[in-house]
Coordinates of C-alpha atoms and ligand atoms in Angstrom, one line a residue:
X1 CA 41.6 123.8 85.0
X2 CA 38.1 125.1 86.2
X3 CA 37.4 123.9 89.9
X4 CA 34.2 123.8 91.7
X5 CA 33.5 123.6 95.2
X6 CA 30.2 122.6 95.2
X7 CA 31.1 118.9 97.0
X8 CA 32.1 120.8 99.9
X9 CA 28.6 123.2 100.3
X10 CA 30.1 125.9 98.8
X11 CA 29.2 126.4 94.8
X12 CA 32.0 128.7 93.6
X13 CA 33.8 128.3 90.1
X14 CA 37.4 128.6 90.0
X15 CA 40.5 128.5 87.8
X16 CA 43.1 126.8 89.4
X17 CA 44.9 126.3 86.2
X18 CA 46.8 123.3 86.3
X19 CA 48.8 123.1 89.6
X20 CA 46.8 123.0 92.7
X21 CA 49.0 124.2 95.4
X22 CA 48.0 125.6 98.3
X23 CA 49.5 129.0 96.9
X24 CA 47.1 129.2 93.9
X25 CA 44.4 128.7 96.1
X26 CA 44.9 131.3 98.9
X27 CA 45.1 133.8 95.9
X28 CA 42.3 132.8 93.9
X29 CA 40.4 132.9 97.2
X30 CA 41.4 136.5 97.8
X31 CA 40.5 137.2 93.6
X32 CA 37.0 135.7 94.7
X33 CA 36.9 138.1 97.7
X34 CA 37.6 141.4 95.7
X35 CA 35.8 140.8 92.7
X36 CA 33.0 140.0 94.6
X37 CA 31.7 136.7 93.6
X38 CA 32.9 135.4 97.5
X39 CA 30.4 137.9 99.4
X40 CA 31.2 139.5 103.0
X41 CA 29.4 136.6 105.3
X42 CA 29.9 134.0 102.8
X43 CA 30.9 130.6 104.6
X44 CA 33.7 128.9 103.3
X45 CA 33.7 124.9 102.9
X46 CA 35.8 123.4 106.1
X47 CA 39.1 122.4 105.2
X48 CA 39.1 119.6 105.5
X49 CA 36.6 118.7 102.5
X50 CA 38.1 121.8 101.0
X51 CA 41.1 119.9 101.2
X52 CA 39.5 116.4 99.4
X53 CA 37.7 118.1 97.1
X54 CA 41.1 119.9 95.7
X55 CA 43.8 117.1 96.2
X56 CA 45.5 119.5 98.9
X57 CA 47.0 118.4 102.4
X58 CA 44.4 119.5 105.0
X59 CA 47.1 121.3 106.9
X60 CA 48.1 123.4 103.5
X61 CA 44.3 124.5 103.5
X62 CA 44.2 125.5 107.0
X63 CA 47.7 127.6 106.8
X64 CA 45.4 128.9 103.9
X65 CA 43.0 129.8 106.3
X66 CA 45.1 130.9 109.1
X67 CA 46.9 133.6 106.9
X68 CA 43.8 135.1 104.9
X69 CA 42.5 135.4 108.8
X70 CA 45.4 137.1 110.0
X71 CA 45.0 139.8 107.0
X72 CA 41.6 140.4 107.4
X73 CA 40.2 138.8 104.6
X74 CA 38.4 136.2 106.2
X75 CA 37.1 135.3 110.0
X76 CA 36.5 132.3 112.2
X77 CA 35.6 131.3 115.5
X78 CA 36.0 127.5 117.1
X79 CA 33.1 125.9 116.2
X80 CA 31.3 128.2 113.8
X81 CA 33.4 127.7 111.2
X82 CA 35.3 130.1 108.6
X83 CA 33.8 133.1 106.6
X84 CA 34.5 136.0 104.6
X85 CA 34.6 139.0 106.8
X86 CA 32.3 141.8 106.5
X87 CA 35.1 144.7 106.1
X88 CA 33.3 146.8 102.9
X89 CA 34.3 145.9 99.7
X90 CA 34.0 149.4 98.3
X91 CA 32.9 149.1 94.5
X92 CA 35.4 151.4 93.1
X93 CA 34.4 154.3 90.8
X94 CA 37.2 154.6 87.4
X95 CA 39.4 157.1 87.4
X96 CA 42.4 157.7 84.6
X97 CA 45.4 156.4 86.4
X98 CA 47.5 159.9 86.3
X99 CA 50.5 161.2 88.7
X100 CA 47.7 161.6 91.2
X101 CA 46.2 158.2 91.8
X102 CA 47.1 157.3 95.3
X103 CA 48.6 153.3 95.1
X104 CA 48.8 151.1 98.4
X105 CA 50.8 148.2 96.4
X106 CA 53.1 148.8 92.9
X107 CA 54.1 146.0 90.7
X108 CA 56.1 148.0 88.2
X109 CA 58.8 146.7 86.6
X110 CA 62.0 146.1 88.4
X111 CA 61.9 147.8 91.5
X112 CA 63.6 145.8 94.7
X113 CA 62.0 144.2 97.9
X114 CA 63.2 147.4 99.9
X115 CA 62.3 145.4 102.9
X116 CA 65.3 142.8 102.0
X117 CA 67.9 145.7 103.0
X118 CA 70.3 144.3 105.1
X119 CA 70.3 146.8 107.5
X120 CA 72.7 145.5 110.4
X121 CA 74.9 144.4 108.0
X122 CA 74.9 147.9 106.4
X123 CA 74.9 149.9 109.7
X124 CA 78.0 147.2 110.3
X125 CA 80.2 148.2 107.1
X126 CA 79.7 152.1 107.8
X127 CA 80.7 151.9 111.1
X128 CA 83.9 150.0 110.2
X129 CA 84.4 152.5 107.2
X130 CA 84.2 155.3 110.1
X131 CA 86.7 153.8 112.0
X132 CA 89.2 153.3 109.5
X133 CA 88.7 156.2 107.1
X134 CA 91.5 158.3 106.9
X135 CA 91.2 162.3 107.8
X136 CA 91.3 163.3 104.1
X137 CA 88.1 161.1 103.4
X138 CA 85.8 163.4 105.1
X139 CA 87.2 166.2 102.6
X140 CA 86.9 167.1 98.9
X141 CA 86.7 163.7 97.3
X142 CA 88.3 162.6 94.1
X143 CA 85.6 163.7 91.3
X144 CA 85.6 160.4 90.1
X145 CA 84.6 158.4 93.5
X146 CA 86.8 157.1 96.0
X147 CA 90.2 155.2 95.7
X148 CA 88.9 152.5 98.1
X149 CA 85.3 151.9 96.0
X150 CA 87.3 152.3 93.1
X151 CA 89.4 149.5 93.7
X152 CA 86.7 147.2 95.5
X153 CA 84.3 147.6 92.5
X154 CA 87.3 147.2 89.5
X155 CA 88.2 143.8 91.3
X156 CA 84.3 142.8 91.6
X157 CA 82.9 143.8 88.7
X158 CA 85.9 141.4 86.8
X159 CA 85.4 138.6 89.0
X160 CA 81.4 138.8 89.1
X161 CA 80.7 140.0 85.7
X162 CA 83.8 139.5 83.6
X163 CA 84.0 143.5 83.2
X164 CA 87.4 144.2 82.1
X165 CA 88.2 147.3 85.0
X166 CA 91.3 148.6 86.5
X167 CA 90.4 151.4 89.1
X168 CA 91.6 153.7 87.5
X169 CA 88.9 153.2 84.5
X170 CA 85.7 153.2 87.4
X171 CA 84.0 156.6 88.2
X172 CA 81.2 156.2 90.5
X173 CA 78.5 158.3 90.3
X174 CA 74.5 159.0 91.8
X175 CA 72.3 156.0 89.9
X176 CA 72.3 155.2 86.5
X177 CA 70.8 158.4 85.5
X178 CA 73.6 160.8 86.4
X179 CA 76.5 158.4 84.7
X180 CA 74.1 158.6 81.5
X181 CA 73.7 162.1 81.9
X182 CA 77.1 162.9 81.9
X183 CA 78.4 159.9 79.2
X184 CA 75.5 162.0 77.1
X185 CA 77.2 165.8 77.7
X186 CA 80.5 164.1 76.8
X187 CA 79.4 163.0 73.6
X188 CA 78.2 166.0 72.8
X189 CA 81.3 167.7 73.5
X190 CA 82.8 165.8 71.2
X191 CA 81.1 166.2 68.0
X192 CA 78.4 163.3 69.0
X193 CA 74.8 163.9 68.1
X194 CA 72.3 160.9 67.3
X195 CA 72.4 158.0 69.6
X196 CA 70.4 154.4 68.7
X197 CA 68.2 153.6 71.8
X198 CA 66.2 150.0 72.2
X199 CA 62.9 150.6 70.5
X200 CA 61.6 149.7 74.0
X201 CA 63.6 150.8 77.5
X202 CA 62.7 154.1 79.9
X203 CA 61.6 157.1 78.9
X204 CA 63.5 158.9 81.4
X205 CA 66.7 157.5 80.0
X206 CA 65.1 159.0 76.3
X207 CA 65.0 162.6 78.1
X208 CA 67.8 162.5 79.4
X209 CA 69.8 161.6 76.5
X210 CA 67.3 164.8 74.4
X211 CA 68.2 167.3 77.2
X212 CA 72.0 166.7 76.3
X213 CA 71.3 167.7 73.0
X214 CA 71.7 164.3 71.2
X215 CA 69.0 162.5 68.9
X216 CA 67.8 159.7 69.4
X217 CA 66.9 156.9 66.9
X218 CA 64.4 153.6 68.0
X219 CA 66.4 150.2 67.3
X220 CA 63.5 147.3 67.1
X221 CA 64.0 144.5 69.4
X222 CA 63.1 140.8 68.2
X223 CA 63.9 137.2 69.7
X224 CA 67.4 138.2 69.5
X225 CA 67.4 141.8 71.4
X226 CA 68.2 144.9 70.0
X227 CA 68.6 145.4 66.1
X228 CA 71.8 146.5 65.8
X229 CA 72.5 145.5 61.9
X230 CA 71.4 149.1 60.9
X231 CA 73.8 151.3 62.9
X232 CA 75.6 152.7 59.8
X233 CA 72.8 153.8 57.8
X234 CA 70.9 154.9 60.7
X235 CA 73.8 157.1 61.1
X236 CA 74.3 157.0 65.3
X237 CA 77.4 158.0 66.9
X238 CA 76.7 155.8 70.2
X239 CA 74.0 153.4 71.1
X240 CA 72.5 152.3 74.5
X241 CA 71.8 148.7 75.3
X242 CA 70.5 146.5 78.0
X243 CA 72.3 143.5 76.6
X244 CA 72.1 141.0 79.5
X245 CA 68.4 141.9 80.2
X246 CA 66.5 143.9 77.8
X247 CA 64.3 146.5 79.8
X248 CA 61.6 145.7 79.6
X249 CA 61.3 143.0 77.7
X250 CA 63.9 140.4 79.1
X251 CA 65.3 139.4 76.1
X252 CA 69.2 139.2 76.4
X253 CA 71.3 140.6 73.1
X254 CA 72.0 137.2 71.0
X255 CA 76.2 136.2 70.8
X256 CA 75.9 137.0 67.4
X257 CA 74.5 141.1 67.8
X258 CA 76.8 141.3 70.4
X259 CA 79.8 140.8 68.2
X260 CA 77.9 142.8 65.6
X261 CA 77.7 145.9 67.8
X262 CA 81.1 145.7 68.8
X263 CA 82.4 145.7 65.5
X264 CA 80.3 148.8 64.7
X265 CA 82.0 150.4 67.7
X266 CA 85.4 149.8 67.0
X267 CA 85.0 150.4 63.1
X268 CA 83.1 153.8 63.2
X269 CA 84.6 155.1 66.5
X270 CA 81.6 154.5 68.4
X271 CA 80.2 154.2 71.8
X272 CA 78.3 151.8 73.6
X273 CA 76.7 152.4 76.4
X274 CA 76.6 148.9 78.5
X275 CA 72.8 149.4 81.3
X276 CA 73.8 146.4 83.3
X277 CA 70.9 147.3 85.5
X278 CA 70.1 143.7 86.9
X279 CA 73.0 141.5 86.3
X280 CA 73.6 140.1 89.2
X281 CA 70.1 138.5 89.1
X282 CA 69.8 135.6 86.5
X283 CA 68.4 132.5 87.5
X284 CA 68.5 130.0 84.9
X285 CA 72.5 129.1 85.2
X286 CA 73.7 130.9 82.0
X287 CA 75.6 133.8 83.5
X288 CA 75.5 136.4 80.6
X289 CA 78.7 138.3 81.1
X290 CA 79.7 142.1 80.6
X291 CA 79.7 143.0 76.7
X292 CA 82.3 145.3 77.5
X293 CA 84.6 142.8 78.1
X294 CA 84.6 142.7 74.1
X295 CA 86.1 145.8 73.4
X296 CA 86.8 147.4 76.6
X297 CA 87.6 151.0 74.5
X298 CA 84.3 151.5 72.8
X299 CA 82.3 150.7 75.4
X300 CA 81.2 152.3 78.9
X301 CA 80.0 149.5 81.1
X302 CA 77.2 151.0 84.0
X303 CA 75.6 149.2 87.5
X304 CA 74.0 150.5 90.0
X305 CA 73.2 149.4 93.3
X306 CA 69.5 150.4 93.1
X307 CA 68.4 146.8 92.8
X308 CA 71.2 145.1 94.6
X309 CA 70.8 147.3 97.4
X310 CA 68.3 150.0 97.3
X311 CA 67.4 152.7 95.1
X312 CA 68.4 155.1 98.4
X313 CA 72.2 153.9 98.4
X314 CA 72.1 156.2 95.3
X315 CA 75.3 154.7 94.3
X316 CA 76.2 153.6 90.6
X317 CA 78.9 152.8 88.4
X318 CA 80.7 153.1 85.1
X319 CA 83.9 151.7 83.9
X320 CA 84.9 153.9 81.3
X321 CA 87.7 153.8 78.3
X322 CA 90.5 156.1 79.6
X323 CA 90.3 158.3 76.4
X324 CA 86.5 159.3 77.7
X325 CA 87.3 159.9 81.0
X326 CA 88.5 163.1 81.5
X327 CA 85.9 165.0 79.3
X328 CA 83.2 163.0 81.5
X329 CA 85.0 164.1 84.8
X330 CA 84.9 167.5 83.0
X331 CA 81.1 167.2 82.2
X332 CA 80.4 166.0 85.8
X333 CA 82.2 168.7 87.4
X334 CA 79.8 171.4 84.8
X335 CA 76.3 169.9 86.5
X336 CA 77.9 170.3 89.6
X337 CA 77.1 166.6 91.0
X338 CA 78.7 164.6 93.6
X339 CA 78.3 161.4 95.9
X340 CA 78.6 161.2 99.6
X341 CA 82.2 159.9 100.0
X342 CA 80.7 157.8 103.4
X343 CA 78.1 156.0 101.5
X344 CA 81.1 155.0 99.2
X345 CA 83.1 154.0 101.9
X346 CA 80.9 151.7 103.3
X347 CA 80.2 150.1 99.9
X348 CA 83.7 149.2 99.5
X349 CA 83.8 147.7 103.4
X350 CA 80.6 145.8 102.7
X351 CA 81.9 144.2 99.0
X352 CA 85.6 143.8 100.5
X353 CA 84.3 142.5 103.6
X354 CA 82.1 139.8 100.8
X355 CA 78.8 140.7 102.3
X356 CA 78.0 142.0 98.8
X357 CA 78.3 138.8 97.1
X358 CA 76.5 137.4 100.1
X359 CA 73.2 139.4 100.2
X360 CA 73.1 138.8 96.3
X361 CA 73.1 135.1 96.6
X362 CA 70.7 135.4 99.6
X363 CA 68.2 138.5 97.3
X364 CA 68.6 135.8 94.2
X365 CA 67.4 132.6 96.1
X366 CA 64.5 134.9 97.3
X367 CA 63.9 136.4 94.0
X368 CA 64.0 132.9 92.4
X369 CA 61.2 131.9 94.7
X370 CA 58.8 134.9 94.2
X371 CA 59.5 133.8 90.4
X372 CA 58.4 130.6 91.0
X373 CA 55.3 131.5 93.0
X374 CA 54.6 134.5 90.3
X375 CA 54.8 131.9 87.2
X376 CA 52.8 129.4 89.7
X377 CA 49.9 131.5 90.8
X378 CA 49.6 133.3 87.4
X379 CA 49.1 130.0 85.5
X380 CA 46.2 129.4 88.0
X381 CA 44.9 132.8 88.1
X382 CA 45.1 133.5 84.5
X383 CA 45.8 130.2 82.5
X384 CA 46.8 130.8 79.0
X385 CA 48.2 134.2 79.3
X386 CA 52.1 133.9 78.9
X387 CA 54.8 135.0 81.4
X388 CA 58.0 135.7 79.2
X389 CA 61.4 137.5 80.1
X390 CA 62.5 136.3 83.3
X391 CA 65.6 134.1 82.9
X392 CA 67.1 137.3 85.2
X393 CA 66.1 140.4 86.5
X394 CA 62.7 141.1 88.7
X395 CA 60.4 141.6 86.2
X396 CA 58.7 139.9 83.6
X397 CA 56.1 140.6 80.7
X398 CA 52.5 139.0 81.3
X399 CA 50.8 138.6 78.0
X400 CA 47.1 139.7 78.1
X401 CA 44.1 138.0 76.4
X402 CA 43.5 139.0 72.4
X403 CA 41.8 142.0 72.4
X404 CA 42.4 143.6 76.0
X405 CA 43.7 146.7 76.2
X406 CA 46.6 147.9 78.6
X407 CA 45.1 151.0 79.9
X408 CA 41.7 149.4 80.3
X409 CA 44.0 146.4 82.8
X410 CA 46.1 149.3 84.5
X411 CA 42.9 151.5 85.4
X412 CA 41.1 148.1 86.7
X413 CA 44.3 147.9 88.7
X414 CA 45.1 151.6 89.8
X415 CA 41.2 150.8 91.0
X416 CA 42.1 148.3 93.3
X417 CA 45.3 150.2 94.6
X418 CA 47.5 148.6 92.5
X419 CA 50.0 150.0 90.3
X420 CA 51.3 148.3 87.0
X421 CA 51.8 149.4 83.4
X422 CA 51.8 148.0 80.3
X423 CA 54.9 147.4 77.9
X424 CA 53.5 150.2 75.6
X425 CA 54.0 152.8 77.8
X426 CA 57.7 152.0 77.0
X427 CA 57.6 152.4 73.6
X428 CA 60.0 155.0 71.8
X429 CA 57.1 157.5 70.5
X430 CA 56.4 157.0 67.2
X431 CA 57.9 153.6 66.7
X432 CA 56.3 150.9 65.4
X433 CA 55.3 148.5 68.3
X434 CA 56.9 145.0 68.3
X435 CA 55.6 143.3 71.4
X436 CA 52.6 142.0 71.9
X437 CA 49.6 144.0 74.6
X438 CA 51.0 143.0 77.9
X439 CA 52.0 144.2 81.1
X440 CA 55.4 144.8 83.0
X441 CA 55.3 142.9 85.8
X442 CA 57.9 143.4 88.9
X443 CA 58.2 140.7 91.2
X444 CA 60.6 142.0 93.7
X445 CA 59.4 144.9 95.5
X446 CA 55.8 144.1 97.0
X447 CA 56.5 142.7 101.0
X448 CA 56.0 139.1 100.8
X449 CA 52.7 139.8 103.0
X450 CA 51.0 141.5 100.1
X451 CA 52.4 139.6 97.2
X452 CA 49.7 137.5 96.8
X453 CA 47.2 140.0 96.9
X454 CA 48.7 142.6 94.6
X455 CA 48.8 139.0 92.5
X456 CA 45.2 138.3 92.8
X457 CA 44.2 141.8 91.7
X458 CA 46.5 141.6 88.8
X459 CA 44.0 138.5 87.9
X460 CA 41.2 140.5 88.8
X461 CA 42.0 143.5 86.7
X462 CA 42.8 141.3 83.6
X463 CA 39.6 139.7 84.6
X464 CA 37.2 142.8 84.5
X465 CA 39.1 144.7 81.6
X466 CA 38.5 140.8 79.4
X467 CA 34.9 140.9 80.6
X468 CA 34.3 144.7 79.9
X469 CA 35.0 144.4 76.1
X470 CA 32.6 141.6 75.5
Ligands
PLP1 C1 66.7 149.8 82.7 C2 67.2 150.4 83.9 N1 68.5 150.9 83.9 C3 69.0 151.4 85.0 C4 68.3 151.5 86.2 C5 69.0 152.0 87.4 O1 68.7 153.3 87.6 P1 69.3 154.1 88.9 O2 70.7 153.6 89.1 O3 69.2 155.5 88.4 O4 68.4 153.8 90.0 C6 67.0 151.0 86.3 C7 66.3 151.0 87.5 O5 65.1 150.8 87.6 C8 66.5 150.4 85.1 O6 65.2 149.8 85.1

């Protein structure tokens, strides 16, 4: 819904879509700020017609106020009123976004509030797990991760995500990217070479898989996930998934393909390999459980505590079928790769000790609310363009207007400082996209005292890219 605040002095058009909180408002008046059409000096209305003309509580506008003062966007002085402050507004020249562009804010899909750590808590669990560790811990660990995380994570992951883990079926390893590194030298060592990846997911993941030497083939997703009805005649030997959460499109695998896919496994020998990057974070009350709990054999489940915790715990985790095990301990101990044994320890103190489970219900109520204000100040900001994929996880896909391009939205962005990408930079090369132009948009990692404005120059950048290919 289109808004003007002409009854309060100030004429200025905007699209408040059709909520009105007090939210949609502080972010379309930081939009107006950067795209110029609110001018450094510009008075704004006082609050309190502000306030009448747009339905709000007064006191909503003025905490409005307050906060856009207290970053700088706008001033005021008892008496005089408020108005947009004179910091410059530099009119950006374009520039490619490449490794080089330097970002001050980064909405890319998926990464964590690193802010939420739980430091104390953390600092807490370690120095417990330094008190009690025995002599032997600070040694040589166990290749495959130590007995005290082994057994803390078999009896979580069964109770939180239905995985079906005895320790001795856990190896725990440095983020997702070693576990599929090594699960990808394994197959290969035993006669493996083609593996099915989702048609969309990370490249990194595709490279890693290539530099073991395997194949890899593009499975097309649809409303249902991953197509998995072609396995046989696309001849794979294993097949990566991210069934509760597709990545990046947030689709989870249907009952039905995951049945499908476990069938394949178990009747051609084959391997699934489980990315249960964000489980732990769904928010609309169907828990989507661990495929492997289908056919524990054929498939190697994987989490990591990059999103849970932070990318720098650099601890992940795979529960493994015991046949695979060995050659993967093998294959580990070839790239030469380890985890520090007190990082470990202090994971097991901090899930034993249920701080785990109590940080992820405190991270999902504060994810579900960024969620909410995301879908809320989006629907103002940009009304008509679709949020999809975020029944879990901390990203979502934003579906831009007919005609706009990605790279013209991301360079608009990378302009303002912002960093996001669209979905078709996630494309397998070469196969046919399926999803329509849209951008991959994280909601977990800006600090809550920027989230609004990396927000409004999302709007902004869809905005200018829309207008520039009239
Ligand atoms: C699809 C997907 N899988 C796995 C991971 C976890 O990777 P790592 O454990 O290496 O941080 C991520 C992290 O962003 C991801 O997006």
């Amino acid at each position: 819904m289109s808004e003007s605040w002409a009854n309060s002095g100030l004429d200025l058009h905007l699209d408040l879509g059709r909520t009105r909180r007090a939210a949609t408002v502080e972010a379309a008046i930081r939009a107006a700020i950067l795209d110029g059409r609110l001018a450094p000096g510009s008075r704004l209305p006082p609050s309190r017609s502000l306030a009448a003309d747009l339905g709000i509580a007064r006191n909503s506008i003025a905490d409005v106020y307050g906060r856009l003062v207290a970053e700088g966007w706008l001033e005021s002085r008892v008496g005089s009123g408020t108005w947009v402050s004179d910091r410059r507004v530099v009119a950006p020249e374009r520039t490619p976004v490449g490794t080089d562009t330097a970002f001050s804010l980064d909405l890319r899909g998926g990464l964590p509030d690193a802010s939420g750590f739980p430091r104390s808590e953390w600092a807490a669990a370690t120095r417990r797990a330094l008190a009690r560790a025995a002599v032997s811990s600070f040694g040589y660990g166990d290749p495959a991760g130590h007995g005290a995380l082994l057994s803390s994570l078999a009896t979580y992951l069964g109770r939180a995500r239905g995985v079906w883990a005895e320790p001795d079926r856990v190896v725990v390893m440095h983020g997702f990217g070693e576990i599929l590194a090594v699960v990808s030298r394994a197959l290969v060592a035993r006669g493996a070479r083609r593996v099915g990846v989702e048609a969309y997911g990370h490249e990194r993941h595709r490279r890693i898989l290539m530099a073991a030497g395997l194949d890899i083939v593009a499975l097309s997703l649809d409303a249902e996930g991953a197509d998995v009805s072609r396995l046989d005649e696309l001849g794979v030997d294993a097949v990566l998934l991210t069934p509760a959460h597709q990545f990046p499109t947030g689709v989870p695998l249907s009952p039905a393909r995951r049945v499908e896919v476990v069938r394949w496994a178990e009747r051609t020998n084959g391997l699934v390999i489980e990315d249960d990057y964000d489980g732990e974070f769904r928010f609309d009350g169907r828990t989507i459980g661990a495929l492997q709990a289908l056919a524990p054999e054929r498939v190697v489940y994987a989490g990591t505590a990059s999103k849970s915790l932070a990318p720098a715990v650099g601890l992940a985790w795979a529960v493994v079928p015991p046949d695979l095990r060995p050659c993967l301990l093998e294959q580990r101990l070839l790239l030469g790769s380890s985890v520090d044994s007190l990082a470990q320890l202090s994971l097991a103190e901090f899930i034993d000790g249920n701080q785990y489970d109590r940080h992820l219900r405190a991270l999902r109520s504060m994810y579900r609310e960024r969620r909410r204000h995301l879908e809320e100040v989006l629907d103002g900001l940009l009304p008509g363009c679709a949020v999809t994929g975020m029944a879990a996880g901390l990203h979502c896909l934003v579906e831009l207007p007919p005609g706009v391009d990605e790279a013209d939205v991301e360079a608009e962005a990378a302009e303002r400082g912002l960093r996001v990408e669209g979905v078709s930079r996630y494309l397998v090369e070469g196969a046919p996209p399926s999803v329509v132009r849209a951008l991959v948009l994280g909601f977990g990692a800006p600090p809550p005292h920027r989230y609004d404005e990396a927000l409004a120059i999302v709007a902004e950048a869809v905005r200018s890219a829309t207008r520039s290919r009239r």
